[in-house]
Amino acid sequence: MNTTILTELKAEAKDLNFLYGQVHALKDINLPIERRKVTALIGPSGCGKTTFLRCFNRMHDLYPHNRYKGEIILYPDNVNIISPEIDPIEVRMQISMVFQKPNPFPKTIYENVAYGLRVRGTKKKQVIDERVEKSLRGAALWDEVKDRLHNLAFDLSGGQQQRLCIARALATDPRILLFDEPTSALDPIATSKIEELIIELKNEVTIIIVTHNMQQAARISDYTAFMYIGEIVEYDRTEKIFTAPSSKLTEDYITGRFG
Amino acid sequence: MKKNIFSKRYLKETFIEGGLLMAALFSVFITISIVIILAYESYGFFKAVPLKDFLTGTQWTPLFAEPRFGILPLVAGTLLTTLIALIVALPLGMLVAVYLSEYAPHKLREIIKPVLELLAAVPTVVYGYFALSFLTPILQKFLPDLSGFNALSPGIIMGIMIIPYVSSVSEDAMIAVPMHIREGSYAMGATKLQTAFKVVIPSAFSGIAAAFIIGISRAIGETMVVSIAAGGMPNLTINPLEAVQTLTAYIVQVSLGDVPHGTVEYKTIFAAGMTLFLMTLGFNLLGFWLRKRIREVY
């Protein structure tokens, strides 16, 4: 009898290398991304976790002298999304990102959420209205803002702004949602709200999160990859990484001996 | 260790602080003096000419035997040339700013920006003759009704002249928009153009408003180009093909002439100057209000 739990892959990095000019920032990364699970990337500052995350939506294409090598395959399409033949804008339309610092646009709450639809040329007000409401509900923000959708987004608190950015990212039905240390600029209460939200969101979308906070990775992720100087040292189920890591380096990091 | 306010250190500090304060007060003093003189001389003018005639009269002929003192033709001339200049300068200036801030490679920007700013270093009298003897004849080939002196040609030239003011200040504001705001837009699948127009420009709004206000004030106050190329005819019209006179050009005309000091005719230049001052003040207040309304958060 086969006892292995059947999982489904949403994406997979294969021998991924990344160079900033001459700096070899990611070295031979191999990592599966399970569908509708939360995969956490942890590691000390400068280990390349954010660089890796930003490969998934081709953010590095915005700056000169960056080179990708290897593959990130998106399933079920079997497309290598870092291939130069693939349009980065198409990739970003399917893989959304939430940033470290809340970065709402200087627009109303409604227009912030509608932004992704507008850049895709959606015109129908009814469609946009529905998506805005659904996304704000999905980001657990609807009840707080439903009476002031047309106020400027800057009127919201930091935690609300970050949930607004999550709603903005959800509005276009992404296949993968990337989080780059989404709570590092937030207070503990706002942080726990975002964490609860991420746990809920994985029912609908595959999530990759970069975090500095190991407790956060332990609380919300299903899989954890520990990175060190541009390489993946260890990848496993989160419980395993935090209770019985197989690498000494991982153990030293999660027990706080360095980092 | 006791504090001695007569020590060398304290004296030096006090002296420098006092000097800086004087420098700051001096410019305030000059500004206030100008306003007071304008107000005082205008007051003398309005004792002789009712305010109602000044504001509603449609003819401005103070130097004629039967003088009329309606400011409207001069205001119309000023607004008409300014409007033409803005139609040229605002869109072009914005496009230049968008290009420089969002598209141009760093090295190219470092070359283009100073060259563009050189446009502002050309003496305005050169622009004036350029309008009169170069642009007007060209425009006359397409617009046979265009008179030799007209509002259109100096308006266009003024527009070109103020492009650097608009683009330079707008570009500074746009380039100051933090990268993570742009990244937020790109991450949603937006193109460069969408990011520039939907996110960067609104984010830089207060700086861009300031740029527009500078451009408008510059156009309203511009003197030489319109004195040379717009003609000296106070003309209540909105037709850019006709000759007009602006407030500034009128002041030049009277200052040059042999109008005796202290007469009502002489005082007209202060009334015109006051009008000009109130107009630019109005636009500056508008810019201030706009900036307050869309507050910048970064």
Coordinates of C-alpha atoms in Angstrom, one line a residue:
Chain A
M1 CA 0.0 0.0 0.0
N2 CA 1.2 3.4 -0.9
T3 CA 1.3 5.6 2.2
T4 CA 2.9 8.7 0.8
I5 CA 0.5 11.7 0.8
L6 CA -0.2 12.7 -2.7
T7 CA 0.7 16.3 -3.2
E8 CA 0.5 18.4 -6.3
L9 CA 3.2 20.8 -7.4
K10 CA 2.4 24.3 -8.4
A11 CA 5.9 25.4 -9.3
E12 CA 9.4 24.1 -9.1
A13 CA 12.8 25.7 -9.2
K14 CA 15.3 23.6 -11.1
D15 CA 19.0 24.5 -10.9
L16 CA 18.2 28.1 -10.6
N17 CA 21.1 30.5 -10.6
F18 CA 20.8 34.2 -10.4
L19 CA 23.5 36.9 -10.9
Y20 CA 23.5 40.6 -10.1
G21 CA 26.2 41.7 -12.4
Q22 CA 29.1 39.7 -11.2
V23 CA 27.6 38.7 -7.9
H24 CA 26.4 35.1 -7.8
A25 CA 23.3 35.6 -5.6
L26 CA 21.6 32.3 -6.0
K27 CA 23.4 29.0 -6.6
D28 CA 21.8 25.9 -8.0
I29 CA 18.5 26.3 -6.2
N30 CA 16.1 23.3 -6.4
L31 CA 12.8 23.7 -4.7
P32 CA 9.3 22.3 -5.1
I33 CA 6.4 24.6 -4.4
E34 CA 3.3 22.7 -3.3
R35 CA -0.1 23.7 -4.5
R36 CA -2.2 25.5 -1.9
K37 CA 0.4 25.3 0.8
V38 CA 2.5 27.9 2.4
T39 CA 6.2 27.6 1.7
A40 CA 8.4 29.7 3.9
L41 CA 11.9 30.9 3.0
I42 CA 14.0 31.6 6.0
G43 CA 17.6 32.4 6.6
P44 CA 20.0 35.2 7.7
S45 CA 20.0 38.6 6.1
G46 CA 21.7 38.5 2.7
C47 CA 21.1 34.8 2.2
G48 CA 19.2 35.4 -1.0
K49 CA 15.7 34.6 0.1
T50 CA 14.2 37.8 -1.2
T51 CA 16.2 37.6 -4.4
F52 CA 14.8 34.1 -4.9
L53 CA 11.2 35.2 -4.2
R54 CA 11.6 38.1 -6.7
C55 CA 12.5 35.6 -9.4
F56 CA 9.0 34.2 -9.3
N57 CA 7.4 37.4 -10.6
R58 CA 10.5 38.5 -12.6
M59 CA 11.0 41.7 -10.6
H60 CA 14.7 41.5 -11.4
D61 CA 13.8 42.3 -15.0
L62 CA 13.2 45.9 -13.9
Y63 CA 16.9 46.5 -13.3
P64 CA 19.8 46.1 -15.7
H65 CA 22.6 43.6 -15.4
N66 CA 20.5 40.9 -13.8
R67 CA 20.7 37.3 -15.2
Y68 CA 18.7 34.2 -14.5
K69 CA 19.9 30.7 -15.3
G70 CA 18.0 27.5 -14.9
E71 CA 14.3 27.2 -14.7
I72 CA 11.3 27.9 -12.6
I73 CA 8.5 25.7 -14.0
L74 CA 4.9 26.8 -13.4
Y75 CA 2.5 23.8 -13.3
P76 CA 0.2 22.6 -14.8
D77 CA 1.3 24.6 -17.9
N78 CA 4.9 23.4 -17.7
V79 CA 6.2 26.8 -18.6
N80 CA 9.6 28.1 -17.6
I81 CA 8.6 31.5 -16.3
I82 CA 12.2 32.9 -16.1
S83 CA 12.9 32.1 -19.8
P84 CA 13.7 35.2 -21.7
E85 CA 11.0 34.3 -24.2
I86 CA 8.4 34.7 -21.6
D87 CA 6.9 38.1 -21.1
P88 CA 7.5 39.2 -17.5
I89 CA 4.3 41.2 -17.6
E90 CA 2.4 38.0 -18.3
V91 CA 4.1 36.3 -15.4
R92 CA 3.3 39.2 -13.1
M93 CA -0.3 39.0 -14.1
Q94 CA -0.5 35.5 -12.7
I95 CA 1.9 35.7 -9.8
S96 CA 1.1 38.6 -7.4
M97 CA 3.3 40.0 -4.7
V98 CA 2.9 41.7 -1.3
F99 CA 5.8 43.8 -0.3
Q100 CA 7.7 44.4 2.9
K101 CA 6.4 47.9 3.5
P102 CA 2.8 48.6 2.7
N103 CA 2.8 50.4 -0.7
P104 CA -0.7 51.5 -1.5
F105 CA -1.0 53.8 -4.5
P106 CA -2.1 57.4 -4.1
K107 CA -5.6 56.5 -5.0
T108 CA -8.8 55.6 -3.2
I109 CA -9.2 52.2 -1.4
Y110 CA -11.5 51.1 -4.2
E111 CA -9.1 52.1 -7.0
N112 CA -6.2 50.5 -5.2
V113 CA -8.0 47.1 -5.3
A114 CA -9.2 47.7 -8.8
Y115 CA -5.8 48.6 -10.1
G116 CA -4.9 45.1 -11.4
L117 CA -8.1 44.9 -13.3
R118 CA -7.8 48.3 -14.7
V119 CA -4.3 47.6 -16.1
R120 CA -5.8 44.5 -17.7
G121 CA -8.3 46.7 -19.4
T122 CA -11.4 45.6 -17.4
K123 CA -14.0 48.3 -17.9
K124 CA -17.3 46.9 -16.6
K125 CA -18.2 48.6 -13.4
Q126 CA -20.2 45.7 -12.1
V127 CA -17.4 43.2 -12.6
I128 CA -14.9 45.5 -10.9
D129 CA -17.3 46.2 -8.0
E130 CA -17.8 42.5 -7.4
R131 CA -14.0 41.8 -7.5
V132 CA -13.2 44.7 -5.2
E133 CA -15.7 43.5 -2.6
K134 CA -14.6 39.8 -2.9
S135 CA -10.9 40.7 -2.6
L136 CA -11.5 43.1 0.4
R137 CA -13.5 40.3 2.1
G138 CA -10.7 37.9 1.2
A139 CA -8.2 40.2 2.8
A140 CA -10.5 40.6 5.9
L141 CA -10.7 44.3 5.3
W142 CA -14.2 44.7 3.9
D143 CA -16.1 45.4 7.2
E144 CA -13.6 48.1 8.1
V145 CA -13.7 50.0 4.9
K146 CA -17.0 49.2 3.2
D147 CA -18.3 52.7 4.2
R148 CA -15.3 54.6 2.9
L149 CA -14.2 52.8 -0.2
H150 CA -13.7 56.2 -1.9
N151 CA -11.4 57.6 0.8
L152 CA -7.7 57.7 0.1
A153 CA -5.8 54.6 1.0
F154 CA -3.4 56.6 3.0
D155 CA -6.1 57.2 5.6
L156 CA -5.8 53.6 6.7
S157 CA -3.5 52.3 9.4
G158 CA -0.3 50.4 8.5
G159 CA -1.9 47.0 9.1
Q160 CA -5.0 48.0 7.1
Q161 CA -2.8 49.3 4.3
Q162 CA -1.0 45.9 4.2
R163 CA -4.3 44.0 4.1
L164 CA -5.3 46.4 1.3
C165 CA -2.1 45.4 -0.6
I166 CA -3.1 41.8 -0.1
A167 CA -6.6 42.6 -1.4
R168 CA -5.0 44.3 -4.4
A169 CA -2.9 41.2 -5.1
L170 CA -5.9 38.9 -4.7
A171 CA -8.1 40.9 -7.1
T172 CA -6.6 39.4 -10.2
D173 CA -7.0 35.8 -9.0
P174 CA -3.2 35.0 -8.8
R175 CA -2.0 31.5 -9.1
I176 CA 0.8 32.1 -6.6
L177 CA 0.9 34.8 -4.0
L178 CA 4.4 36.0 -2.9
F179 CA 4.9 37.7 0.4
D180 CA 8.2 39.5 1.1
E181 CA 8.4 39.9 4.9
P182 CA 4.9 41.3 4.9
T183 CA 4.7 42.0 8.6
S184 CA 8.2 43.5 9.3
A185 CA 6.8 47.0 9.4
L186 CA 3.7 46.1 11.5
D187 CA 2.9 45.9 15.2
P188 CA 2.1 42.6 16.8
I189 CA -1.7 42.8 16.5
A190 CA -1.6 43.8 12.9
T191 CA 1.0 41.0 12.4
S192 CA -1.3 38.3 13.9
K193 CA -4.1 39.4 11.7
I194 CA -2.0 39.1 8.6
E195 CA -0.8 35.6 9.7
E196 CA -4.4 34.4 10.3
L197 CA -5.2 35.8 6.8
I198 CA -2.3 33.9 5.2
I199 CA -3.4 30.6 6.8
E200 CA -6.9 31.2 5.4
L201 CA -5.7 32.2 2.0
K202 CA -3.9 29.0 1.4
N203 CA -7.3 27.3 0.8
E204 CA -7.4 29.2 -2.4
V205 CA -3.9 30.1 -3.5
T206 CA -0.4 28.8 -3.3
I207 CA 1.7 31.0 -1.1
I208 CA 5.5 31.6 -0.8
I209 CA 6.6 33.8 2.1
V210 CA 10.0 35.2 3.0
T211 CA 10.3 35.9 6.7
H212 CA 12.9 36.9 9.2
N213 CA 10.7 35.8 12.0
M214 CA 11.2 32.1 12.6
Q215 CA 8.2 31.8 14.9
Q216 CA 6.1 33.2 12.1
A217 CA 7.4 30.6 9.7
A218 CA 6.7 27.9 12.3
R219 CA 3.2 29.2 12.9
I220 CA 1.9 29.7 9.3
S221 CA 3.9 27.6 6.9
D222 CA 3.6 24.0 5.8
Y223 CA 7.0 23.7 4.2
T224 CA 10.1 25.6 5.1
A225 CA 13.3 26.1 3.1
F226 CA 16.4 27.3 5.0
M227 CA 18.7 29.3 2.8
Y228 CA 22.3 30.3 3.5
I229 CA 24.6 32.3 1.3
G230 CA 22.6 31.8 -1.9
E231 CA 21.9 28.1 -1.4
I232 CA 19.1 26.0 0.0
V233 CA 20.6 24.2 2.9
E234 CA 17.5 22.3 3.9
Y235 CA 13.9 21.9 2.7
D236 CA 11.3 19.9 4.5
R237 CA 7.9 19.9 6.2
T238 CA 7.9 22.9 8.7
E239 CA 7.5 20.6 11.8
K240 CA 10.5 18.6 10.8
I241 CA 12.7 21.7 10.2
F242 CA 11.8 23.2 13.5
T243 CA 11.9 20.0 15.6
A244 CA 14.4 17.7 14.0
P245 CA 16.5 19.5 11.3
S246 CA 18.9 17.3 9.6
S247 CA 21.5 19.9 9.0
K248 CA 23.7 21.3 11.8
L249 CA 23.6 24.7 10.1
T250 CA 19.8 24.8 10.1
E251 CA 19.7 23.8 13.8
D252 CA 22.2 26.5 14.7
Y253 CA 20.1 29.1 12.9
I254 CA 16.7 28.1 14.3
T255 CA 18.1 27.9 17.8
G256 CA 19.4 31.4 17.4
R257 CA 23.1 30.6 17.5
F258 CA 23.6 32.9 14.5
G259 CA 21.6 35.1 12.2
Chain B
M1 CA 33.3 75.4 33.1
K2 CA 30.9 78.2 33.9
K3 CA 28.9 79.4 31.1
N4 CA 30.1 82.7 29.9
I5 CA 27.9 84.4 27.3
F6 CA 30.7 86.8 26.5
S7 CA 33.1 84.1 25.6
K8 CA 34.4 84.0 22.0
R9 CA 32.4 81.0 21.1
Y10 CA 29.1 82.5 22.3
L11 CA 29.8 85.8 20.6
K12 CA 30.6 84.2 17.4
E13 CA 27.4 82.1 17.5
T14 CA 25.3 85.1 18.4
F15 CA 26.9 87.2 15.6
I16 CA 26.3 84.5 13.0
E17 CA 22.7 83.9 14.1
G18 CA 22.0 87.6 14.0
G19 CA 23.6 87.8 10.5
L20 CA 21.4 85.0 9.2
L21 CA 18.3 86.6 10.7
M22 CA 19.2 89.9 9.0
A23 CA 19.6 88.2 5.6
A24 CA 16.2 86.5 6.0
L25 CA 14.5 89.7 7.2
F26 CA 16.0 91.7 4.4
S27 CA 14.3 89.7 1.7
V28 CA 11.0 89.8 3.6
F29 CA 11.5 93.6 4.0
I30 CA 12.0 94.1 0.3
T31 CA 8.9 92.1 -0.6
I32 CA 6.8 94.0 1.9
S33 CA 8.2 97.3 0.6
I34 CA 7.3 96.4 -3.0
V35 CA 3.7 95.5 -2.0
I36 CA 3.4 98.7 0.0
I37 CA 4.6 100.9 -2.8
L38 CA 2.4 99.1 -5.3
A39 CA -0.6 99.5 -2.9
Y40 CA 0.2 103.2 -2.2
E41 CA 0.6 104.2 -5.8
S42 CA -2.4 102.2 -6.9
Y43 CA -4.4 103.9 -4.2
G44 CA -3.5 107.2 -5.8
F45 CA -4.6 105.8 -9.1
F46 CA -8.0 104.6 -7.8
K47 CA -8.7 108.1 -6.3
A48 CA -8.8 109.4 -9.8
V49 CA -10.3 106.3 -11.5
P50 CA -13.3 104.4 -10.0
L51 CA -12.5 100.8 -9.3
K52 CA -15.6 99.8 -11.2
D53 CA -14.4 101.5 -14.4
F54 CA -11.0 99.9 -14.0
L55 CA -12.4 96.4 -13.6
T56 CA -15.3 96.5 -16.1
G57 CA -14.1 98.9 -18.7
T58 CA -13.4 97.3 -22.1
Q59 CA -10.9 99.9 -23.3
W60 CA -7.5 100.7 -22.1
T61 CA -6.3 104.0 -23.6
P62 CA -4.7 106.0 -20.8
L63 CA -2.4 107.9 -23.1
F64 CA -5.1 109.1 -25.4
A65 CA -6.6 112.6 -25.2
E66 CA -9.8 111.0 -23.9
P67 CA -8.3 108.3 -21.6
R68 CA -10.1 105.1 -20.7
F69 CA -8.9 102.9 -17.9
G70 CA -10.5 99.5 -18.4
I71 CA -7.9 96.8 -17.4
L72 CA -9.8 94.0 -19.2
P73 CA -7.9 94.2 -22.5
L74 CA -4.6 93.9 -20.8
V75 CA -5.8 91.0 -18.6
A76 CA -7.2 89.3 -21.7
G77 CA -3.9 89.8 -23.5
T78 CA -2.0 88.3 -20.5
L79 CA -4.3 85.4 -20.1
L80 CA -4.4 84.7 -23.8
T81 CA -0.6 84.5 -24.3
T82 CA -0.3 82.6 -21.0
L83 CA -2.9 80.1 -22.0
I84 CA -1.1 79.5 -25.4
A85 CA 2.2 79.1 -23.6
L86 CA 0.7 76.6 -21.1
I87 CA -0.9 74.6 -23.9
V88 CA 2.6 74.2 -25.3
A89 CA 4.5 73.8 -22.1
L90 CA 2.5 71.6 -19.8
P91 CA 2.0 68.6 -22.1
L92 CA 5.5 68.8 -23.5
G93 CA 7.1 69.5 -20.2
M94 CA 5.3 66.5 -18.6
L95 CA 6.3 64.2 -21.5
V96 CA 9.9 65.2 -21.1
A97 CA 9.7 64.7 -17.4
V98 CA 8.1 61.2 -17.8
Y99 CA 10.7 60.3 -20.3
L100 CA 13.6 61.5 -18.2
S101 CA 12.4 60.0 -14.9
E102 CA 10.9 56.7 -16.1
Y103 CA 12.5 55.8 -19.4
A104 CA 15.9 57.5 -20.0
P105 CA 19.0 55.5 -19.0
H106 CA 20.9 57.3 -16.2
K107 CA 23.7 58.5 -18.4
L108 CA 21.4 60.0 -21.1
R109 CA 19.4 61.8 -18.4
E110 CA 22.6 63.3 -17.1
I111 CA 23.2 64.8 -20.5
I112 CA 19.7 65.8 -21.5
K113 CA 18.8 67.5 -18.3
P114 CA 21.5 70.2 -18.3
V115 CA 21.0 70.8 -22.0
L116 CA 17.3 71.3 -21.5
E117 CA 17.9 73.7 -18.6
L118 CA 20.1 75.7 -21.0
L119 CA 16.8 76.7 -22.7
A120 CA 16.1 78.7 -19.6
A121 CA 19.4 80.4 -19.9
V122 CA 18.7 82.0 -23.3
P123 CA 18.0 85.7 -22.8
T124 CA 14.3 86.4 -23.3
V125 CA 15.0 89.2 -25.7
V126 CA 16.4 86.5 -28.1
Y127 CA 13.2 84.5 -27.7
G128 CA 11.2 87.7 -28.5
Y129 CA 13.0 88.3 -31.8
F130 CA 12.9 84.6 -32.6
A131 CA 9.1 84.8 -32.2
L132 CA 8.8 88.0 -34.3
S133 CA 11.2 87.4 -37.1
F134 CA 11.2 83.6 -37.3
L135 CA 8.1 81.9 -36.0
T136 CA 5.6 84.5 -37.1
P137 CA 6.6 84.4 -40.8
I138 CA 6.4 80.6 -40.7
L139 CA 3.0 80.6 -39.1
Q140 CA 1.8 83.2 -41.6
K141 CA 2.3 80.6 -44.3
F142 CA -0.2 78.4 -42.7
L143 CA -2.5 81.1 -41.2
P144 CA -2.8 83.9 -43.8
D145 CA -5.0 85.9 -41.3
L146 CA -2.2 86.1 -38.8
S147 CA -1.1 89.7 -38.3
G148 CA 2.6 90.6 -38.0
F149 CA 2.1 91.1 -34.3
N150 CA -0.1 88.5 -32.7
A151 CA -0.6 86.5 -29.5
L152 CA 0.0 83.1 -31.0
S153 CA 3.6 83.3 -31.9
P154 CA 5.0 84.8 -28.6
G155 CA 2.6 82.4 -26.7
I156 CA 4.2 79.4 -28.4
I157 CA 7.7 80.7 -27.9
M158 CA 7.0 81.4 -24.2
G159 CA 5.7 77.9 -24.0
I160 CA 9.0 76.5 -25.3
M161 CA 10.8 78.8 -23.0
I162 CA 9.1 77.5 -19.9
I163 CA 9.3 73.8 -20.8
P164 CA 12.5 73.4 -18.8
Y165 CA 10.9 74.9 -15.7
V166 CA 7.9 72.5 -15.9
S167 CA 9.9 69.4 -16.9
S168 CA 12.8 70.0 -14.4
V169 CA 10.6 70.4 -11.4
S170 CA 8.2 67.7 -12.4
E171 CA 11.1 65.3 -13.0
D172 CA 12.6 66.0 -9.6
A173 CA 9.2 65.2 -8.1
M174 CA 8.7 62.0 -10.1
I175 CA 12.2 60.7 -9.5
A176 CA 11.7 61.2 -5.8
V177 CA 8.8 58.7 -5.9
P178 CA 10.1 55.7 -4.0
M179 CA 10.9 52.6 -6.0
H180 CA 8.7 50.3 -3.9
I181 CA 5.7 52.3 -5.1
R182 CA 6.6 51.6 -8.7
E183 CA 7.4 48.0 -7.9
G184 CA 3.9 47.7 -6.4
S185 CA 2.5 48.7 -9.8
Y186 CA 4.8 46.5 -11.9
A187 CA 4.0 43.5 -9.6
M188 CA 0.3 43.9 -10.6
G189 CA 1.3 43.4 -14.3
A190 CA 1.4 47.1 -15.2
T191 CA 3.5 48.3 -18.1
K192 CA 6.0 51.1 -17.8
L193 CA 3.5 53.6 -19.3
Q194 CA 0.7 52.5 -17.0
T195 CA 3.0 52.8 -14.0
A196 CA 4.2 56.2 -15.1
F197 CA 0.8 57.7 -15.6
K198 CA -1.4 55.8 -13.1
V199 CA 1.0 55.6 -10.2
V200 CA 4.1 57.8 -10.5
I201 CA 2.4 61.0 -11.7
P202 CA -0.3 60.9 -9.0
S203 CA 2.4 60.1 -6.4
A204 CA 4.4 63.1 -7.5
F205 CA 1.3 65.3 -7.8
S206 CA 2.3 68.0 -5.3
G207 CA 5.6 68.5 -7.0
I208 CA 4.0 68.5 -10.4
A209 CA 1.5 71.1 -9.3
A210 CA 4.4 73.2 -8.0
A211 CA 6.0 72.9 -11.5
F212 CA 2.8 74.0 -13.2
I213 CA 2.5 77.0 -10.9
I214 CA 6.0 78.0 -11.6
G215 CA 5.3 77.7 -15.3
I216 CA 2.1 79.8 -15.1
S217 CA 3.7 82.5 -13.0
R218 CA 6.6 82.6 -15.4
A219 CA 4.3 83.0 -18.3
I220 CA 2.2 85.6 -16.7
G221 CA 5.2 87.6 -15.7
E222 CA 7.1 87.3 -19.0
T223 CA 7.7 90.7 -20.5
M224 CA 10.3 90.8 -23.2
V225 CA 8.8 88.2 -25.6
V226 CA 5.4 89.7 -25.6
S227 CA 6.7 93.3 -25.7
I228 CA 8.5 92.4 -28.9
A229 CA 6.2 90.0 -30.7
A230 CA 2.7 90.6 -29.5
G231 CA 2.3 94.2 -30.6
G232 CA 1.4 97.1 -28.4
M233 CA -2.3 97.1 -28.9
P234 CA -4.6 96.7 -25.8
N235 CA -7.2 94.5 -27.4
L236 CA -10.0 92.8 -25.7
T237 CA -10.0 89.6 -27.7
I238 CA -9.6 85.8 -27.4
N239 CA -8.4 85.5 -31.0
P240 CA -4.8 84.4 -30.9
L241 CA -4.2 85.7 -34.5
E242 CA -4.7 89.4 -33.4
A243 CA -2.2 91.7 -31.8
V244 CA -2.6 92.1 -28.1
Q245 CA -0.9 93.8 -25.2
T246 CA -0.1 92.2 -21.9
L247 CA 0.1 93.8 -18.5
T248 CA 3.8 93.5 -18.5
A249 CA 4.3 94.9 -22.0
Y250 CA 2.1 97.9 -21.1
I251 CA 4.3 98.6 -18.0
V252 CA 7.4 98.5 -20.2
Q253 CA 5.8 100.8 -22.8
V254 CA 4.9 103.4 -20.2
S255 CA 8.2 103.1 -18.3
L256 CA 10.0 103.9 -21.5
G257 CA 7.8 106.8 -22.6
D258 CA 7.8 110.4 -21.5
V259 CA 4.8 110.2 -19.2
P260 CA 5.4 112.7 -16.4
H261 CA 5.8 111.4 -12.8
G262 CA 2.9 111.7 -10.5
T263 CA 0.2 111.9 -13.2
V264 CA -2.7 109.4 -13.4
E265 CA -1.2 108.1 -16.6
Y266 CA 2.0 107.4 -14.8
K267 CA 0.2 105.7 -11.9
T268 CA -1.5 103.3 -14.3
I269 CA 1.6 101.2 -14.3
F270 CA 1.2 100.6 -10.6
A271 CA -2.4 99.7 -11.1
A272 CA -1.4 97.3 -13.8
G273 CA 1.5 96.0 -11.6
M274 CA -0.9 95.4 -8.8
T275 CA -3.2 93.5 -11.1
L276 CA -0.3 91.4 -12.2
F277 CA 0.8 90.8 -8.6
L278 CA -2.6 89.7 -7.5
M279 CA -2.8 87.3 -10.5
T280 CA 0.5 85.6 -9.7
L281 CA -0.4 85.6 -6.0
G282 CA -3.7 83.9 -6.8
F283 CA -2.0 81.2 -8.8
N284 CA 0.6 80.6 -6.1
L285 CA -2.2 80.3 -3.5
L286 CA -4.0 77.9 -5.8
G287 CA -0.8 75.8 -5.9
F288 CA -0.4 76.0 -2.2
W289 CA -4.0 74.8 -1.7
L290 CA -3.6 72.0 -4.2
R291 CA -0.5 70.8 -2.4
K292 CA -2.3 70.8 0.9
R293 CA -5.2 69.0 -0.5
I294 CA -3.3 66.1 -2.0
R295 CA -0.9 65.6 0.9
E296 CA 2.3 63.7 0.2
V297 CA 2.8 60.7 2.4
Y298 CA 6.2 59.4 1.7

